[in-house]
Amino acid sequence: MGYLCAVKDCGHNSIKHQGEYRFFRFPGIKTKQGEAIRQLCIERRRVWLARIFRSDLNEKSIENTRVCSDHFVKGEPAHLKSTTDPDWAPSLNLGHNNVKEKHVETATERYDRVQDRDVKKRKLEAEDEAARIAAEAARIEAERVEAEQNNASDVPMDIDPKTMDQQCQTDIT
């Protein structure tokens, strides 16, 4: 059984265009991962339906409906929690002018900026953690050196180490 892309005037199908396009189901509604995830799934499905501009689809027909990779910037939908990703819902070649090309470009640029900020933030956090670890290692080393110096100063210098053990022994008889 082949799939026909649900986007108006697309015409891509999985048999005629085998291997050229990938076909993706409409987002399901996850009910066992908490209320926030369920609401996010509902919102994502609503946005998908609004973007492809198909009023004839209902909950039953959505189960077998697919959207091809031609309608996503990166060729596939983004992860559920990546709400700022332009591929969170179909956005290219939608057969209508409700989603402007400029909007897709802006969303893509915004997403890239967010990703860059996240990379920089993780890098700074890693550098901070490395500096914290280095400071802690230096503190421990200083304590070790100080302890060695204190232990060395407790031993009298005029005692021969070979005879020290003999002097410490006591007569138990």
PDB file of C-alpha atoms in Angstrom:
ATOM      1  CA  MET A   1       0.000   0.000   0.000  1.00  0.00           C
ATOM      2  CA  GLY A   2       1.368   3.386  -0.947  1.00  0.00           C
ATOM      3  CA  TYR A   3       0.935   6.761   0.655  1.00  0.00           C
ATOM      4  CA  LEU A   4      -0.139   9.991  -0.950  1.00  0.00           C
ATOM      5  CA  CYS A   5       1.081  13.253   0.561  1.00  0.00           C
ATOM      6  CA  ALA A   6      -1.814  15.096   2.226  1.00  0.00           C
ATOM      7  CA  VAL A   7      -0.632  18.568   1.227  1.00  0.00           C
ATOM      8  CA  LYS A   8      -2.804  20.279  -1.388  1.00  0.00           C
ATOM      9  CA  ASP A   9      -1.395  20.011  -4.938  1.00  0.00           C
ATOM     10  CA  CYS A  10       1.671  18.020  -3.806  1.00  0.00           C
ATOM     11  CA  GLY A  11       0.985  14.747  -5.562  1.00  0.00           C
ATOM     12  CA  HIS A  12       3.998  12.859  -4.188  1.00  0.00           C
ATOM     13  CA  ASN A  13       3.260   9.241  -3.468  1.00  0.00           C
ATOM     14  CA  SER A  14       5.418   6.527  -1.992  1.00  0.00           C
ATOM     15  CA  ILE A  15       5.070   4.174  -4.966  1.00  0.00           C
ATOM     16  CA  LYS A  16       5.743   6.555  -7.865  1.00  0.00           C
ATOM     17  CA  HIS A  17       8.469   8.444  -5.982  1.00  0.00           C
ATOM     18  CA  GLN A  18       9.943   5.460  -4.151  1.00  0.00           C
ATOM     19  CA  GLY A  19      13.131   6.458  -2.361  1.00  0.00           C
ATOM     20  CA  GLU A  20      12.899  10.134  -3.348  1.00  0.00           C
ATOM     21  CA  TYR A  21      10.712  11.230  -0.449  1.00  0.00           C
ATOM     22  CA  ARG A  22      10.021  10.023   3.041  1.00  0.00           C
ATOM     23  CA  PHE A  23       6.473  10.082   4.384  1.00  0.00           C
ATOM     24  CA  PHE A  24       5.608  11.024   7.953  1.00  0.00           C
ATOM     25  CA  ARG A  25       2.484  10.361   9.974  1.00  0.00           C
ATOM     26  CA  PHE A  26       0.618  13.136  11.693  1.00  0.00           C
ATOM     27  CA  PRO A  27       1.841  13.556  15.263  1.00  0.00           C
ATOM     28  CA  GLY A  28       0.118  11.236  17.691  1.00  0.00           C
ATOM     29  CA  ILE A  29      -1.207  12.332  21.049  1.00  0.00           C
ATOM     30  CA  LYS A  30       0.889  10.862  23.849  1.00  0.00           C
ATOM     31  CA  THR A  31      -1.310  10.288  26.887  1.00  0.00           C
ATOM     32  CA  LYS A  32       1.036   8.465  29.270  1.00  0.00           C
ATOM     33  CA  GLN A  33       3.820  11.047  29.559  1.00  0.00           C
ATOM     34  CA  GLY A  34       2.040  13.715  31.557  1.00  0.00           C
ATOM     35  CA  GLU A  35      -0.415  16.507  30.873  1.00  0.00           C
ATOM     36  CA  ALA A  36       2.204  18.953  29.529  1.00  0.00           C
ATOM     37  CA  ILE A  37       3.337  16.489  26.831  1.00  0.00           C
ATOM     38  CA  ARG A  38      -0.263  15.655  25.944  1.00  0.00           C
ATOM     39  CA  GLN A  39      -1.088  19.360  25.489  1.00  0.00           C
ATOM     40  CA  LEU A  40       2.056  19.851  23.396  1.00  0.00           C
ATOM     41  CA  CYS A  41       1.032  16.918  21.155  1.00  0.00           C
ATOM     42  CA  ILE A  42      -2.463  18.360  20.733  1.00  0.00           C
ATOM     43  CA  GLU A  43      -1.019  21.763  19.818  1.00  0.00           C
ATOM     44  CA  ARG A  44       1.417  20.232  17.341  1.00  0.00           C
ATOM     45  CA  ARG A  45      -1.336  18.253  15.623  1.00  0.00           C
ATOM     46  CA  ARG A  46      -3.470  21.406  15.440  1.00  0.00           C
ATOM     47  CA  VAL A  47      -0.585  23.324  13.811  1.00  0.00           C
ATOM     48  CA  TRP A  48       0.039  20.509  11.301  1.00  0.00           C
ATOM     49  CA  LEU A  49      -3.643  20.563  10.300  1.00  0.00           C
ATOM     50  CA  ALA A  50      -3.651  24.350  10.008  1.00  0.00           C
ATOM     51  CA  ARG A  51      -0.481  24.381   7.916  1.00  0.00           C
ATOM     52  CA  ILE A  52      -1.622  21.831   5.344  1.00  0.00           C
ATOM     53  CA  PHE A  53      -4.972  23.623   5.163  1.00  0.00           C
ATOM     54  CA  ARG A  54      -7.177  20.521   4.935  1.00  0.00           C
ATOM     55  CA  SER A  55     -10.597  20.879   6.555  1.00  0.00           C
ATOM     56  CA  ASP A  56     -11.739  17.439   5.346  1.00  0.00           C
ATOM     57  CA  LEU A  57      -9.418  15.540   7.701  1.00  0.00           C
ATOM     58  CA  ASN A  58     -10.823  14.172  10.956  1.00  0.00           C
ATOM     59  CA  GLU A  59      -9.364  12.101  13.800  1.00  0.00           C
ATOM     60  CA  LYS A  60     -10.066   8.809  11.986  1.00  0.00           C
ATOM     61  CA  SER A  61      -8.607   9.837   8.622  1.00  0.00           C
ATOM     62  CA  ILE A  62      -5.510  11.372  10.237  1.00  0.00           C
ATOM     63  CA  GLU A  63      -4.367   7.883  11.277  1.00  0.00           C
ATOM     64  CA  ASN A  64      -3.575   7.016   7.647  1.00  0.00           C
ATOM     65  CA  THR A  65      -2.551  10.472   6.457  1.00  0.00           C
ATOM     66  CA  ARG A  66       1.068  11.258   5.614  1.00  0.00           C
ATOM     67  CA  VAL A  67       3.074  14.366   4.761  1.00  0.00           C
ATOM     68  CA  CYS A  68       6.158  13.981   2.580  1.00  0.00           C
ATOM     69  CA  SER A  69       9.671  15.220   3.348  1.00  0.00           C
ATOM     70  CA  ASP A  70       9.358  17.941   0.679  1.00  0.00           C
ATOM     71  CA  HIS A  71       7.425  20.080   3.185  1.00  0.00           C
ATOM     72  CA  PHE A  72      10.145  20.215   5.857  1.00  0.00           C
ATOM     73  CA  VAL A  73      13.265  22.392   5.825  1.00  0.00           C
ATOM     74  CA  LYS A  74      15.531  19.538   6.920  1.00  0.00           C
ATOM     75  CA  GLY A  75      13.465  16.838   5.241  1.00  0.00           C
ATOM     76  CA  GLU A  76      11.883  15.484   8.416  1.00  0.00           C
ATOM     77  CA  PRO A  77       9.808  16.693  11.364  1.00  0.00           C
ATOM     78  CA  ALA A  78      11.602  18.003  14.439  1.00  0.00           C
ATOM     79  CA  HIS A  79      11.340  16.424  17.874  1.00  0.00           C
ATOM     80  CA  LEU A  80       8.217  17.157  19.883  1.00  0.00           C
ATOM     81  CA  LYS A  81       9.919  19.462  22.392  1.00  0.00           C
ATOM     82  CA  SER A  82      11.753  21.493  19.707  1.00  0.00           C
ATOM     83  CA  THR A  83       8.903  23.978  19.392  1.00  0.00           C
ATOM     84  CA  THR A  84      11.128  26.708  17.937  1.00  0.00           C
ATOM     85  CA  ASP A  85      12.386  24.455  15.135  1.00  0.00           C
ATOM     86  CA  PRO A  86      10.810  25.405  11.787  1.00  0.00           C
ATOM     87  CA  ASP A  87      10.301  21.680  11.141  1.00  0.00           C
ATOM     88  CA  TRP A  88       8.047  21.292  14.190  1.00  0.00           C
ATOM     89  CA  ALA A  89       5.246  21.430  11.603  1.00  0.00           C
ATOM     90  CA  PRO A  90       5.316  21.351   7.784  1.00  0.00           C
ATOM     91  CA  SER A  91       6.336  24.742   6.442  1.00  0.00           C
ATOM     92  CA  LEU A  92       7.491  24.442   2.808  1.00  0.00           C
ATOM     93  CA  ASN A  93       5.600  23.985  -0.475  1.00  0.00           C
ATOM     94  CA  LEU A  94       2.218  23.872   1.240  1.00  0.00           C
ATOM     95  CA  GLY A  95       0.098  24.752  -1.789  1.00  0.00           C
ATOM     96  CA  HIS A  96      -1.160  28.009  -0.268  1.00  0.00           C
ATOM     97  CA  ASN A  97       0.223  31.344   0.863  1.00  0.00           C
ATOM     98  CA  ASN A  98      -0.805  31.182   4.524  1.00  0.00           C
ATOM     99  CA  VAL A  99       2.781  30.355   5.568  1.00  0.00           C
ATOM    100  CA  LYS A 100       5.094  32.852   3.895  1.00  0.00           C
ATOM    101  CA  GLU A 101       8.597  31.930   2.725  1.00  0.00           C
ATOM    102  CA  LYS A 102       9.910  34.866   4.769  1.00  0.00           C
ATOM    103  CA  HIS A 103       8.298  33.347   7.879  1.00  0.00           C
ATOM    104  CA  VAL A 104      10.098  30.052   7.234  1.00  0.00           C
ATOM    105  CA  GLU A 105      13.435  31.829   6.733  1.00  0.00           C
ATOM    106  CA  THR A 106      12.930  33.864   9.899  1.00  0.00           C
ATOM    107  CA  ALA A 107      11.976  30.768  11.880  1.00  0.00           C
ATOM    108  CA  THR A 108      15.019  28.917  10.573  1.00  0.00           C
ATOM    109  CA  GLU A 109      17.337  31.795  11.467  1.00  0.00           C
ATOM    110  CA  ARG A 110      15.768  32.072  14.927  1.00  0.00           C
ATOM    111  CA  TYR A 111      16.167  28.341  15.493  1.00  0.00           C
ATOM    112  CA  ASP A 112      19.820  28.483  14.417  1.00  0.00           C
ATOM    113  CA  ARG A 113      20.460  31.384  16.812  1.00  0.00           C
ATOM    114  CA  VAL A 114      18.877  29.427  19.675  1.00  0.00           C
ATOM    115  CA  GLN A 115      21.047  26.416  18.846  1.00  0.00           C
ATOM    116  CA  ASP A 116      24.187  28.601  18.723  1.00  0.00           C
ATOM    117  CA  ARG A 117      23.313  30.148  22.096  1.00  0.00           C
ATOM    118  CA  ASP A 118      22.809  26.698  23.601  1.00  0.00           C
ATOM    119  CA  VAL A 119      26.193  25.522  22.289  1.00  0.00           C
ATOM    120  CA  LYS A 120      27.922  28.625  23.681  1.00  0.00           C
ATOM    121  CA  LYS A 121      26.140  28.229  27.019  1.00  0.00           C
ATOM    122  CA  ARG A 122      27.175  24.568  27.315  1.00  0.00           C
ATOM    123  CA  LYS A 123      30.763  25.511  26.389  1.00  0.00           C
ATOM    124  CA  LEU A 124      30.874  28.238  29.070  1.00  0.00           C
ATOM    125  CA  GLU A 125      29.383  25.876  31.642  1.00  0.00           C
ATOM    126  CA  ALA A 126      32.022  23.266  30.762  1.00  0.00           C
ATOM    127  CA  GLU A 127      34.798  25.861  31.079  1.00  0.00           C
ATOM    128  CA  ASP A 128      33.423  27.010  34.450  1.00  0.00           C
ATOM    129  CA  GLU A 129      33.263  23.416  35.650  1.00  0.00           C
ATOM    130  CA  ALA A 130      36.850  22.793  34.482  1.00  0.00           C
ATOM    131  CA  ALA A 131      38.039  25.931  36.324  1.00  0.00           C
ATOM    132  CA  ARG A 132      36.155  24.856  39.457  1.00  0.00           C
ATOM    133  CA  ILE A 133      37.739  21.390  39.297  1.00  0.00           C
ATOM    134  CA  ALA A 134      41.221  22.877  38.762  1.00  0.00           C
ATOM    135  CA  ALA A 135      40.765  25.223  41.749  1.00  0.00           C
ATOM    136  CA  GLU A 136      39.601  22.323  43.917  1.00  0.00           C
ATOM    137  CA  ALA A 137      42.598  20.216  42.813  1.00  0.00           C
ATOM    138  CA  ALA A 138      44.970  23.098  43.633  1.00  0.00           C
ATOM    139  CA  ARG A 139      43.360  23.506  47.064  1.00  0.00           C
ATOM    140  CA  ILE A 140      43.708  19.778  47.810  1.00  0.00           C
ATOM    141  CA  GLU A 141      47.338  19.800  46.646  1.00  0.00           C
ATOM    142  CA  ALA A 142      48.104  22.825  48.861  1.00  0.00           C
ATOM    143  CA  GLU A 143      46.539  21.040  51.848  1.00  0.00           C
ATOM    144  CA  ARG A 144      48.607  17.926  51.081  1.00  0.00           C
ATOM    145  CA  VAL A 145      51.862  19.925  50.877  1.00  0.00           C
ATOM    146  CA  GLU A 146      51.022  21.757  54.109  1.00  0.00           C
ATOM    147  CA  ALA A 147      50.258  18.456  55.854  1.00  0.00           C
ATOM    148  CA  GLU A 148      53.590  17.013  54.678  1.00  0.00           C
ATOM    149  CA  GLN A 149      55.415  20.096  55.972  1.00  0.00           C
ATOM    150  CA  ASN A 150      53.650  19.864  59.334  1.00  0.00           C
ATOM    151  CA  ASN A 151      54.487  16.162  59.653  1.00  0.00           C
ATOM    152  CA  ALA A 152      58.101  16.801  58.667  1.00  0.00           C
ATOM    153  CA  SER A 153      58.469  19.520  61.303  1.00  0.00           C
ATOM    154  CA  ASP A 154      57.178  17.174  64.041  1.00  0.00           C
ATOM    155  CA  VAL A 155      60.187  14.877  63.636  1.00  0.00           C
ATOM    156  CA  PRO A 156      63.258  16.140  65.503  1.00  0.00           C
ATOM    157  CA  MET A 157      66.192  16.587  63.145  1.00  0.00           C
ATOM    158  CA  ASP A 158      68.902  15.477  65.578  1.00  0.00           C
ATOM    159  CA  ILE A 159      67.581  11.891  65.809  1.00  0.00           C
ATOM    160  CA  ASP A 160      69.041   9.294  63.514  1.00  0.00           C
ATOM    161  CA  PRO A 161      66.183   7.598  61.610  1.00  0.00           C
ATOM    162  CA  LYS A 162      67.903   4.206  62.031  1.00  0.00           C
ATOM    163  CA  THR A 163      67.866   4.448  65.797  1.00  0.00           C
ATOM    164  CA  MET A 164      64.471   6.164  66.068  1.00  0.00           C
ATOM    165  CA  ASP A 165      62.605   2.846  66.172  1.00  0.00           C
ATOM    166  CA  GLN A 166      64.875   1.578  68.948  1.00  0.00           C
ATOM    167  CA  GLN A 167      64.329   4.699  71.030  1.00  0.00           C
ATOM    168  CA  CYS A 168      60.553   4.421  70.708  1.00  0.00           C
ATOM    169  CA  GLN A 169      60.433   0.859  71.985  1.00  0.00           C
ATOM    170  CA  THR A 170      59.634   0.286  75.605  1.00  0.00           C
ATOM    171  CA  ASP A 171      60.426  -2.544  77.901  1.00  0.00           C
ATOM    172  CA  ILE A 172      57.222  -4.422  78.648  1.00  0.00           C
ATOM    173  CA  THR A 173      58.668  -7.027  81.015  1.00  0.00           C
TER     174      THR A 173
END
